[in-house]
CSV table of C-alpha atoms and ligand atoms in Angstrom, one decimal:
chain,number,residue,atom,x,y,z
A,27,UNK,CA,202.2,147.3,-122.9
A,28,UNK,CA,199.6,149.2,-120.9
A,29,UNK,CA,196.2,149.8,-122.7
A,30,UNK,CA,197.3,152.1,-125.8
A,31,UNK,CA,193.8,153.4,-126.4
A,32,UNK,CA,192.9,156.9,-124.8
A,33,UNK,CA,190.4,156.7,-121.8
A,34,UNK,CA,187.7,158.6,-123.6
A,35,UNK,CA,187.3,156.1,-126.2
A,36,UNK,CA,187.5,153.0,-124.0
A,37,UNK,CA,183.7,152.4,-123.6
A,38,UNK,CA,183.5,152.0,-127.6
A,39,UNK,CA,184.9,148.5,-128.0
A,40,UNK,CA,183.6,146.3,-130.8
A,41,UNK,CA,180.1,147.5,-131.9
A,42,UNK,CA,177.0,145.2,-131.5
A,43,UNK,CA,176.8,145.0,-135.2
A,44,UNK,CA,180.1,143.4,-135.8
A,45,UNK,CA,179.3,140.9,-132.8
A,46,UNK,CA,175.7,140.0,-134.3
A,47,UNK,CA,176.9,139.8,-137.9
A,48,UNK,CA,179.6,137.4,-136.8
A,49,UNK,CA,176.8,135.5,-135.0
A,50,UNK,CA,174.5,135.1,-138.0
A,51,UNK,CA,177.6,134.0,-140.0
A,52,UNK,CA,178.6,131.3,-137.6
A,53,UNK,CA,175.0,130.0,-136.9
A,54,UNK,CA,173.6,130.3,-140.4
A,55,UNK,CA,171.1,132.8,-139.3
A,56,UNK,CA,169.2,135.5,-141.3
A,57,UNK,CA,170.6,138.8,-140.4
A,58,UNK,CA,168.0,141.2,-139.8
A,59,UNK,CA,170.2,143.1,-137.5
A,60,UNK,CA,172.6,145.6,-139.5
A,61,UNK,CA,170.5,147.9,-141.5
A,62,UNK,CA,171.9,147.8,-145.2
A,63,UNK,CA,169.6,146.9,-148.3
A,64,UNK,CA,170.5,143.6,-150.2
A,65,UNK,CA,169.6,145.0,-153.6
A,66,UNK,CA,171.3,147.9,-155.5
A,67,UNK,CA,170.6,151.3,-156.1
A,68,UNK,CA,169.3,152.6,-159.5
A,69,UNK,CA,171.0,151.1,-162.5
A,70,UNK,CA,171.9,154.3,-164.4
A,71,UNK,CA,173.4,155.8,-161.2
A,72,UNK,CA,175.7,152.9,-161.0
A,73,UNK,CA,176.7,153.2,-164.8
A,74,UNK,CA,177.7,157.0,-164.1
A,75,UNK,CA,180.1,155.7,-161.5
A,76,UNK,CA,181.6,153.3,-163.8
A,77,UNK,CA,181.9,156.1,-166.6
A,78,UNK,CA,183.2,158.2,-164.3
A,79,UNK,CA,186.2,155.8,-163.5
A,80,UNK,CA,186.7,155.1,-167.3
A,81,UNK,CA,186.9,158.9,-168.2
A,82,UNK,CA,189.4,159.5,-165.8
A,83,UNK,CA,187.9,161.3,-162.8
A,84,UNK,CA,190.3,159.2,-160.5
A,85,UNK,CA,192.5,162.0,-158.9
A,86,UNK,CA,191.6,164.1,-155.8
A,87,UNK,CA,188.4,166.2,-156.1
A,88,UNK,CA,188.2,169.7,-154.4
A,89,UNK,CA,188.1,169.4,-150.7
A,90,UNK,CA,184.7,170.9,-150.5
A,91,UNK,CA,183.3,168.1,-153.0
A,92,UNK,CA,182.8,168.2,-156.8
A,93,UNK,CA,180.9,171.3,-158.1
A,94,UNK,CA,178.4,169.0,-160.0
A,95,UNK,CA,177.4,167.4,-156.6
A,96,UNK,CA,177.5,170.8,-154.7
A,97,UNK,CA,175.1,172.0,-157.3
A,98,UNK,CA,172.9,169.0,-157.2
A,99,UNK,CA,172.6,169.2,-153.4
A,100,UNK,CA,171.7,172.8,-153.8
A,101,UNK,CA,168.8,172.1,-156.3
A,102,UNK,CA,167.5,169.2,-154.1
A,103,UNK,CA,167.3,171.5,-151.1
A,104,UNK,CA,165.4,174.0,-153.1
A,105,UNK,CA,163.0,171.5,-154.9
A,106,UNK,CA,162.1,169.4,-151.9
A,107,UNK,CA,162.2,171.9,-149.1
A,108,UNK,CA,162.1,175.3,-150.5
A,109,UNK,CA,165.4,175.9,-148.7
A,110,UNK,CA,168.1,178.1,-150.5
A,111,UNK,CA,171.5,176.9,-150.0
A,112,UNK,CA,174.2,178.0,-152.4
A,113,UNK,CA,176.7,175.4,-153.7
A,114,UNK,CA,179.4,177.0,-151.4
A,115,UNK,CA,177.0,176.1,-148.4
A,116,UNK,CA,177.3,172.6,-149.2
A,117,UNK,CA,180.1,170.5,-147.9
A,118,UNK,CA,180.6,166.9,-149.3
A,119,UNK,CA,181.7,164.4,-146.5
A,120,UNK,CA,182.7,160.7,-146.4
A,121,UNK,CA,178.9,159.7,-145.5
A,122,UNK,CA,176.8,161.2,-142.8
A,123,UNK,CA,179.2,159.6,-140.2
A,124,UNK,CA,182.0,161.9,-141.0
A,125,UNK,CA,179.7,164.9,-141.4
A,126,UNK,CA,178.4,164.2,-137.9
A,127,UNK,CA,182.0,163.7,-136.3
A,128,UNK,CA,183.4,166.7,-138.3
A,129,UNK,CA,180.5,168.9,-137.0
A,130,UNK,CA,180.7,167.9,-133.3
A,131,UNK,CA,184.4,168.2,-133.3
A,132,UNK,CA,184.2,171.9,-135.1
A,133,UNK,CA,181.7,173.2,-132.7
A,134,UNK,CA,182.4,171.7,-129.3
A,135,UNK,CA,185.2,172.7,-126.8
A,136,UNK,CA,186.2,170.2,-124.4
A,137,UNK,CA,183.6,169.8,-121.6
A,138,UNK,CA,180.7,171.5,-123.7
A,139,UNK,CA,177.7,169.3,-123.6
A,140,UNK,CA,175.6,168.0,-126.5
A,141,UNK,CA,172.2,166.7,-126.1
A,142,UNK,CA,171.1,163.5,-128.0
A,143,UNK,CA,167.6,161.5,-128.0
A,144,UNK,CA,168.4,158.0,-126.6
A,145,UNK,CA,168.2,155.5,-128.0
A,146,UNK,CA,170.8,157.1,-130.4
A,147,UNK,CA,172.9,156.1,-133.5
A,148,UNK,CA,176.3,154.6,-132.0
A,149,UNK,CA,178.7,157.0,-133.8
A,150,UNK,CA,176.9,160.0,-131.8
A,151,UNK,CA,178.5,159.1,-128.3
A,152,UNK,CA,181.9,158.4,-130.0
A,153,UNK,CA,182.1,161.7,-132.0
A,154,UNK,CA,181.0,163.4,-128.9
A,155,UNK,CA,183.8,161.6,-126.8
A,156,UNK,CA,186.5,162.2,-129.6
A,157,UNK,CA,185.8,166.1,-129.1
A,158,UNK,CA,186.2,165.7,-125.4
A,159,UNK,CA,182.6,166.8,-124.9
A,160,UNK,CA,179.9,165.4,-122.9
A,161,UNK,CA,176.7,163.7,-124.1
A,162,UNK,CA,173.1,164.5,-122.3
A,163,UNK,CA,170.7,162.2,-123.1
A,164,UNK,CA,167.3,162.6,-123.4
A,165,UNK,CA,165.1,159.3,-123.5
A,166,UNK,CA,162.5,158.8,-125.9
A,167,UNK,CA,159.5,156.8,-124.6
A,168,UNK,CA,156.6,155.0,-126.1
A,169,UNK,CA,153.5,157.0,-126.1
A,170,UNK,CA,150.5,156.1,-128.1
A,171,UNK,CA,152.5,153.7,-130.2
A,172,UNK,CA,155.4,155.7,-131.0
A,173,UNK,CA,158.6,157.0,-129.5
A,174,UNK,CA,158.5,160.6,-128.4
A,175,UNK,CA,160.1,163.0,-125.8
A,176,UNK,CA,158.8,165.0,-123.1
A,177,UNK,CA,159.6,168.7,-123.5
A,178,UNK,CA,160.0,169.4,-119.7
A,179,UNK,CA,162.8,166.7,-119.8
A,180,UNK,CA,164.5,168.3,-122.9
A,181,UNK,CA,164.5,171.7,-121.5
A,182,UNK,CA,165.8,170.4,-118.3
A,183,UNK,CA,168.8,168.7,-120.2
A,184,UNK,CA,170.2,172.1,-121.3
A,185,UNK,CA,172.7,173.7,-118.9
A,186,UNK,CA,175.4,176.5,-119.0
A,187,UNK,CA,177.7,174.3,-120.9
A,188,UNK,CA,175.2,172.9,-123.6
A,189,UNK,CA,176.5,174.0,-127.1
A,190,UNK,CA,174.5,171.6,-129.6
A,191,UNK,CA,171.6,169.1,-129.9
A,192,UNK,CA,171.8,166.4,-132.3
A,193,UNK,CA,168.4,165.6,-133.8
A,194,UNK,CA,168.0,162.5,-135.9
A,195,UNK,CA,164.6,162.4,-137.8
A,196,UNK,CA,163.6,160.0,-139.2
A,197,UNK,CA,165.2,158.4,-136.1
A,198,UNK,CA,167.0,155.2,-136.1
A,199,UNK,CA,166.7,153.0,-134.2
A,200,UNK,CA,162.9,153.7,-133.4
A,201,UNK,CA,161.3,154.7,-136.6
A,202,UNK,CA,159.8,157.8,-135.2
A,203,UNK,CA,159.6,160.8,-137.5
A,204,UNK,CA,159.3,164.0,-135.5
A,205,UNK,CA,156.2,165.9,-136.0
A,206,UNK,CA,156.3,169.7,-136.9
A,207,UNK,CA,155.1,170.3,-133.2
A,208,UNK,CA,158.0,168.3,-131.7
A,209,UNK,CA,160.4,170.0,-134.1
A,210,UNK,CA,159.0,173.6,-132.9
A,211,UNK,CA,159.7,172.5,-129.2
A,212,UNK,CA,163.3,171.9,-130.3
A,213,UNK,CA,163.6,174.8,-132.6
A,214,UNK,CA,162.4,177.1,-129.6
A,215,UNK,CA,164.8,175.6,-127.1
A,216,UNK,CA,167.8,176.0,-129.7
A,217,UNK,CA,166.7,179.8,-130.1
A,218,UNK,CA,166.1,180.6,-126.4
A,219,UNK,CA,169.4,178.8,-125.3
A,220,UNK,CA,171.6,179.5,-128.3
A,221,UNK,CA,172.1,176.0,-129.3
A,222,UNK,CA,173.5,174.9,-132.6
A,223,UNK,CA,171.3,172.0,-134.1
A,224,UNK,CA,173.1,169.1,-135.7
A,225,UNK,CA,170.4,167.3,-138.0
A,226,UNK,CA,171.1,163.8,-139.2
A,227,UNK,CA,168.4,163.4,-142.1
A,228,UNK,CA,169.8,160.2,-143.7
A,229,UNK,CA,166.4,158.7,-143.8
A,230,UNK,CA,164.8,161.9,-145.0
A,231,UNK,CA,163.2,160.2,-148.2
A,232,UNK,CA,162.2,156.9,-146.2
A,233,UNK,CA,158.9,157.9,-144.6
A,234,UNK,CA,155.6,155.6,-144.8
A,235,UNK,CA,151.9,156.3,-144.3
A,236,UNK,CA,152.1,159.8,-145.9
A,237,UNK,CA,154.1,161.1,-142.9
A,238,UNK,CA,156.1,163.8,-144.2
A,239,UNK,CA,160.0,164.7,-143.0
A,240,UNK,CA,160.2,168.2,-142.0
A,241,UNK,CA,163.6,169.4,-141.9
A,242,UNK,CA,164.4,171.2,-138.7
A,243,UNK,CA,166.1,174.1,-140.8
A,244,UNK,CA,162.8,174.9,-142.4
A,245,UNK,CA,161.4,176.4,-139.2
A,246,UNK,CA,161.6,180.0,-138.7
A,247,UNK,CA,165.1,181.2,-137.2
A,248,UNK,CA,166.5,177.7,-137.5
A,249,UNK,CA,168.5,177.7,-140.9
A,250,UNK,CA,171.1,180.0,-139.4
A,251,UNK,CA,172.1,177.7,-136.7
A,252,UNK,CA,171.6,174.3,-138.2
A,253,UNK,CA,174.1,172.0,-139.7
A,254,UNK,CA,171.9,169.9,-141.8
A,255,UNK,CA,173.3,166.4,-142.9
A,256,UNK,CA,172.3,163.9,-145.5
A,257,UNK,CA,173.8,160.8,-147.4
A,258,UNK,CA,173.1,159.1,-150.4
A,259,UNK,CA,173.8,155.6,-148.9
A,260,UNK,CA,170.1,155.3,-147.5
A,261,UNK,CA,168.3,157.3,-150.0
A,262,UNK,CA,169.8,155.4,-153.2
A,263,UNK,CA,170.6,152.1,-151.5
A,264,UNK,CA,174.4,152.8,-151.8
A,265,UNK,CA,175.4,152.3,-148.1
A,266,UNK,CA,179.1,151.3,-149.3
A,267,UNK,CA,179.7,154.5,-151.5
A,268,UNK,CA,180.0,156.6,-148.1
A,269,UNK,CA,178.9,159.8,-149.7
A,270,UNK,CA,177.2,162.4,-147.6
A,271,UNK,CA,177.1,166.1,-147.3
A,272,UNK,CA,176.2,169.0,-144.9
A,273,UNK,CA,174.2,172.2,-145.7
A,274,UNK,CA,174.8,175.2,-143.4
A,275,UNK,CA,175.5,179.0,-143.6
A,276,UNK,CA,178.8,180.0,-144.5
A,277,UNK,CA,180.4,180.5,-141.2
A,278,UNK,CA,179.3,176.8,-139.9
A,279,UNK,CA,180.4,175.4,-143.2
A,280,UNK,CA,183.8,176.7,-142.8
A,281,UNK,CA,184.0,175.6,-139.4
A,282,UNK,CA,183.4,172.1,-140.4
A,283,UNK,CA,185.3,172.2,-143.3
A,284,UNK,CA,188.3,173.2,-141.2
A,285,UNK,CA,188.1,170.1,-139.3
A,286,UNK,CA,187.0,167.6,-142.2
A,287,UNK,CA,190.0,168.7,-144.4
A,288,UNK,CA,192.3,167.3,-141.9
A,289,UNK,CA,190.3,164.0,-141.3
A,290,UNK,CA,190.2,163.0,-144.9
A,291,UNK,CA,190.5,166.0,-147.2
A,292,UNK,CA,188.1,164.9,-149.7
A,293,UNK,CA,186.3,161.7,-150.7
A,294,UNK,CA,185.7,159.5,-153.9
A,295,UNK,CA,185.1,161.5,-157.0
A,296,UNK,CA,183.3,158.6,-159.2
A,297,UNK,CA,180.7,158.4,-156.3
A,298,UNK,CA,180.2,162.0,-155.9
A,299,UNK,CA,179.6,162.4,-159.7
A,300,UNK,CA,177.0,159.5,-159.8
A,301,UNK,CA,175.2,160.7,-156.8
A,302,UNK,CA,175.1,164.4,-158.3
A,303,UNK,CA,173.2,162.5,-161.3
A,304,UNK,CA,171.1,160.7,-159.0
A,305,UNK,CA,169.8,163.6,-157.1
A,306,UNK,CA,168.9,165.3,-160.4
A,307,UNK,CA,167.4,162.2,-162.4
A,308,UNK,CA,166.7,159.5,-160.0
A,309,UNK,CA,164.0,160.8,-157.6
A,310,UNK,CA,161.3,158.7,-159.1
A,311,UNK,CA,163.4,155.7,-158.3
A,312,UNK,CA,163.4,157.0,-154.8
A,313,UNK,CA,159.8,157.3,-154.7
A,314,UNK,CA,159.4,153.7,-156.0
A,315,UNK,CA,161.8,152.5,-153.3
A,316,UNK,CA,159.9,154.2,-150.6
A,317,UNK,CA,156.8,152.4,-151.4
A,318,UNK,CA,158.7,149.0,-151.7
A,319,UNK,CA,160.0,149.5,-148.3
A,320,UNK,CA,156.6,150.5,-146.8
A,321,UNK,CA,155.3,147.0,-148.3
A,322,UNK,CA,158.4,145.4,-146.8
A,323,UNK,CA,157.6,147.1,-143.4
A,324,UNK,CA,154.3,145.9,-143.5
A,325,UNK,CA,155.2,142.2,-144.4
A,326,UNK,CA,157.6,142.0,-141.6
A,327,UNK,CA,155.3,143.8,-139.1
A,328,UNK,CA,152.6,141.0,-139.8
A,329,UNK,CA,155.0,138.3,-139.2
A,330,UNK,CA,156.6,139.6,-136.1
A,331,UNK,CA,152.9,140.3,-134.8
A,332,UNK,CA,152.1,136.4,-135.7
A,333,UNK,CA,155.1,135.4,-133.9
A,334,UNK,CA,153.8,136.7,-130.7
A,335,UNK,CA,155.9,140.2,-130.6
A,336,UNK,CA,154.2,143.4,-129.6
A,337,UNK,CA,155.1,145.5,-132.8
A,338,UNK,CA,155.5,149.4,-132.9
A,339,UNK,CA,154.7,150.9,-136.3
A,340,UNK,CA,157.5,152.7,-137.5
A,341,UNK,CA,157.0,155.9,-139.7
A,342,UNK,CA,160.5,155.9,-141.3
A,343,UNK,CA,163.8,154.4,-141.6
A,344,UNK,CA,164.6,150.8,-142.1
A,345,UNK,CA,163.6,149.4,-138.6
A,346,UNK,CA,160.8,147.9,-136.9
A,347,UNK,CA,160.8,148.0,-132.8
A,348,UNK,CA,159.3,145.1,-131.1
A,349,UNK,CA,158.5,144.5,-127.4
A,350,UNK,CA,159.4,141.0,-126.4
A,351,UNK,CA,157.5,140.7,-122.9
A,352,UNK,CA,154.5,139.2,-124.5
A,353,UNK,CA,157.1,136.1,-125.6
A,354,UNK,CA,157.8,135.7,-122.2
A,355,UNK,CA,161.4,137.4,-122.1
A,356,UNK,CA,162.3,140.7,-120.7
A,357,UNK,CA,166.0,141.3,-121.4
A,358,UNK,CA,166.4,142.1,-125.2
A,359,UNK,CA,170.1,141.4,-125.0
A,360,UNK,CA,169.6,137.9,-123.6
A,361,UNK,CA,167.0,137.4,-125.9
A,362,UNK,CA,169.0,138.6,-129.1
A,363,UNK,CA,171.9,136.4,-128.3
A,364,UNK,CA,169.6,133.2,-128.0
A,365,UNK,CA,167.6,134.1,-130.9
A,366,UNK,CA,169.9,132.3,-133.7
A,367,UNK,CA,169.5,129.1,-131.4
A,368,UNK,CA,165.8,129.6,-131.0
A,369,UNK,CA,164.8,130.7,-134.6
A,370,UNK,CA,167.9,131.1,-136.7
A,371,UNK,CA,167.3,134.8,-137.0
A,372,UNK,CA,169.6,137.9,-135.8
A,373,UNK,CA,168.2,141.1,-134.5
A,374,UNK,CA,169.8,144.1,-132.5
A,375,UNK,CA,169.0,144.6,-129.0
A,376,UNK,CA,167.7,148.1,-128.4
A,377,UNK,CA,169.5,148.6,-125.1
A,378,UNK,CA,172.8,149.0,-126.5
A,379,UNK,CA,171.7,152.6,-127.9
A,380,UNK,CA,171.0,153.8,-124.6
A,381,UNK,CA,173.3,155.4,-121.7
A,382,UNK,CA,170.7,153.8,-119.4
A,383,UNK,CA,170.1,150.2,-121.1
A,384,UNK,CA,167.5,149.5,-118.6
A,385,UNK,CA,165.2,152.1,-120.2
A,386,UNK,CA,165.4,150.0,-123.5
A,387,UNK,CA,165.8,146.6,-122.0
A,388,UNK,CA,162.6,144.9,-123.5
A,389,UNK,CA,163.1,146.2,-127.1
A,390,UNK,CA,164.7,144.4,-129.9
A,391,UNK,CA,165.1,146.0,-133.4
A,392,UNK,CA,164.7,144.0,-136.8
A,393,UNK,CA,165.5,145.7,-140.2
A,394,UNK,CA,163.1,145.2,-143.3
A,395,UNK,CA,165.3,146.6,-146.0
A,396,UNK,CA,165.7,143.1,-147.4
A,397,UNK,CA,164.3,141.0,-150.1
A,398,UNK,CA,160.8,139.6,-149.7
A,399,UNK,CA,161.9,136.1,-149.8
A,400,UNK,CA,164.5,136.9,-147.1
A,401,UNK,CA,161.8,138.7,-144.9
A,402,UNK,CA,159.5,135.7,-145.5
A,403,UNK,CA,161.9,133.0,-144.4
A,404,UNK,CA,163.0,135.1,-141.4
A,405,UNK,CA,159.1,135.3,-140.4
A,406,UNK,CA,158.7,131.5,-141.0
A,407,UNK,CA,161.4,130.7,-138.6
A,408,UNK,CA,160.4,133.2,-135.7
A,409,UNK,CA,157.1,131.4,-135.7
A,410,UNK,CA,159.0,128.7,-133.7
A,411,UNK,CA,158.9,131.2,-130.8
A,412,UNK,CA,155.4,130.6,-130.3
B,519,LIG,C1,173.4,154.8,-141.8
B,519,LIG,C2,173.2,155.7,-140.9
B,519,LIG,C3,174.3,156.8,-140.8
B,519,LIG,C4,175.4,156.7,-141.4
B,519,LIG,O1,175.5,157.0,-142.8
B,519,LIG,P1,176.6,157.1,-143.8
B,519,LIG,O2,176.4,157.8,-144.9
B,519,LIG,O3,177.0,155.6,-144.1
B,519,LIG,O4,177.8,157.4,-143.0
B,519,LIG,C5,174.2,158.1,-139.8
B,519,LIG,N1,173.0,158.1,-139.1
B,519,LIG,C6,172.2,157.4,-139.0
B,519,LIG,C7,170.9,157.5,-138.3
B,519,LIG,C8,172.0,156.1,-139.8
B,519,LIG,O5,171.0,155.1,-139.8
């Protein structure tokens, strides 16, 4: 049989995460590749999910999500950001991943263009391709120790077919948290060129060194043109629950829901109820988790520096970027493939997140959302590189 997969999806084969996780298992390496925590979320939240199952909340919840969760998201937006979204401006999705795909499918005609900051989260490229749209990457480059963009380059990427811009802050895989000034640049461009902003804010609560996450929708003129996306996965350490949501004005929510209802219709009721509880009652747990992650970041950074990497200090997320050139390597892909044999550790070559891989050639990403003893063992092993 000929290749059955449609042409527009052929560039998306096996993800690097599957490859690297298999490599970790096959070689008995410590996996600092994929970004999921190795400890559970708040115990009472887990109990709420169990209780929801036991009390019979096991049939299809409403398409837009259970009222309890839509209310809780509405309250959380108000409390944290002063953003007023009614419960009917909230749509629950199967994680942020479905929210992103539904949003892109809802607003892009075939041939429309979507701006992404590269390196970008791997599902963005696939979502844009599914819509028959075209991605326009703008490269984040290191300046004064953090990844940022050139406003002129961003403006030049907008053309007559540009429909939307995907903004991920705190940013995976670089750890950058966009400053208010950077967000103002994005906001001005959205308004001048009539773009829809799709914001991926899954790391909204995981920022460090007192750096504050500013939602793009809080900037003047932006709420009305922003599809704001969050997820319980990263905030509450339950990446396997795949419970996310969008907040947007009614016309945008309706558009996204029109698509979402035929992708999955709805998602697991027990998780939705448990996340509703957590958004109301477990934000102290999230604060403690943020502090714990900041300490883990420092622990891993210190170890990576001692092993000879140049380390970039992330202001948010689960990830540290390293430059491997001081170790005598210059291709991160080759380095990451050899790292299990050299040191018994798995990491992700950052170049896989670029349309122009040469721009991220010497960066390698390590995850620090792991138990201290796992980080310590990885760090001990990495000293072999020296
Ligand atoms: C983890 C992650 C997601 C996916 O979130 P889910 O809720 O698991 O679908 C989306 N965007 C970024 C940047 C992520 O790191």
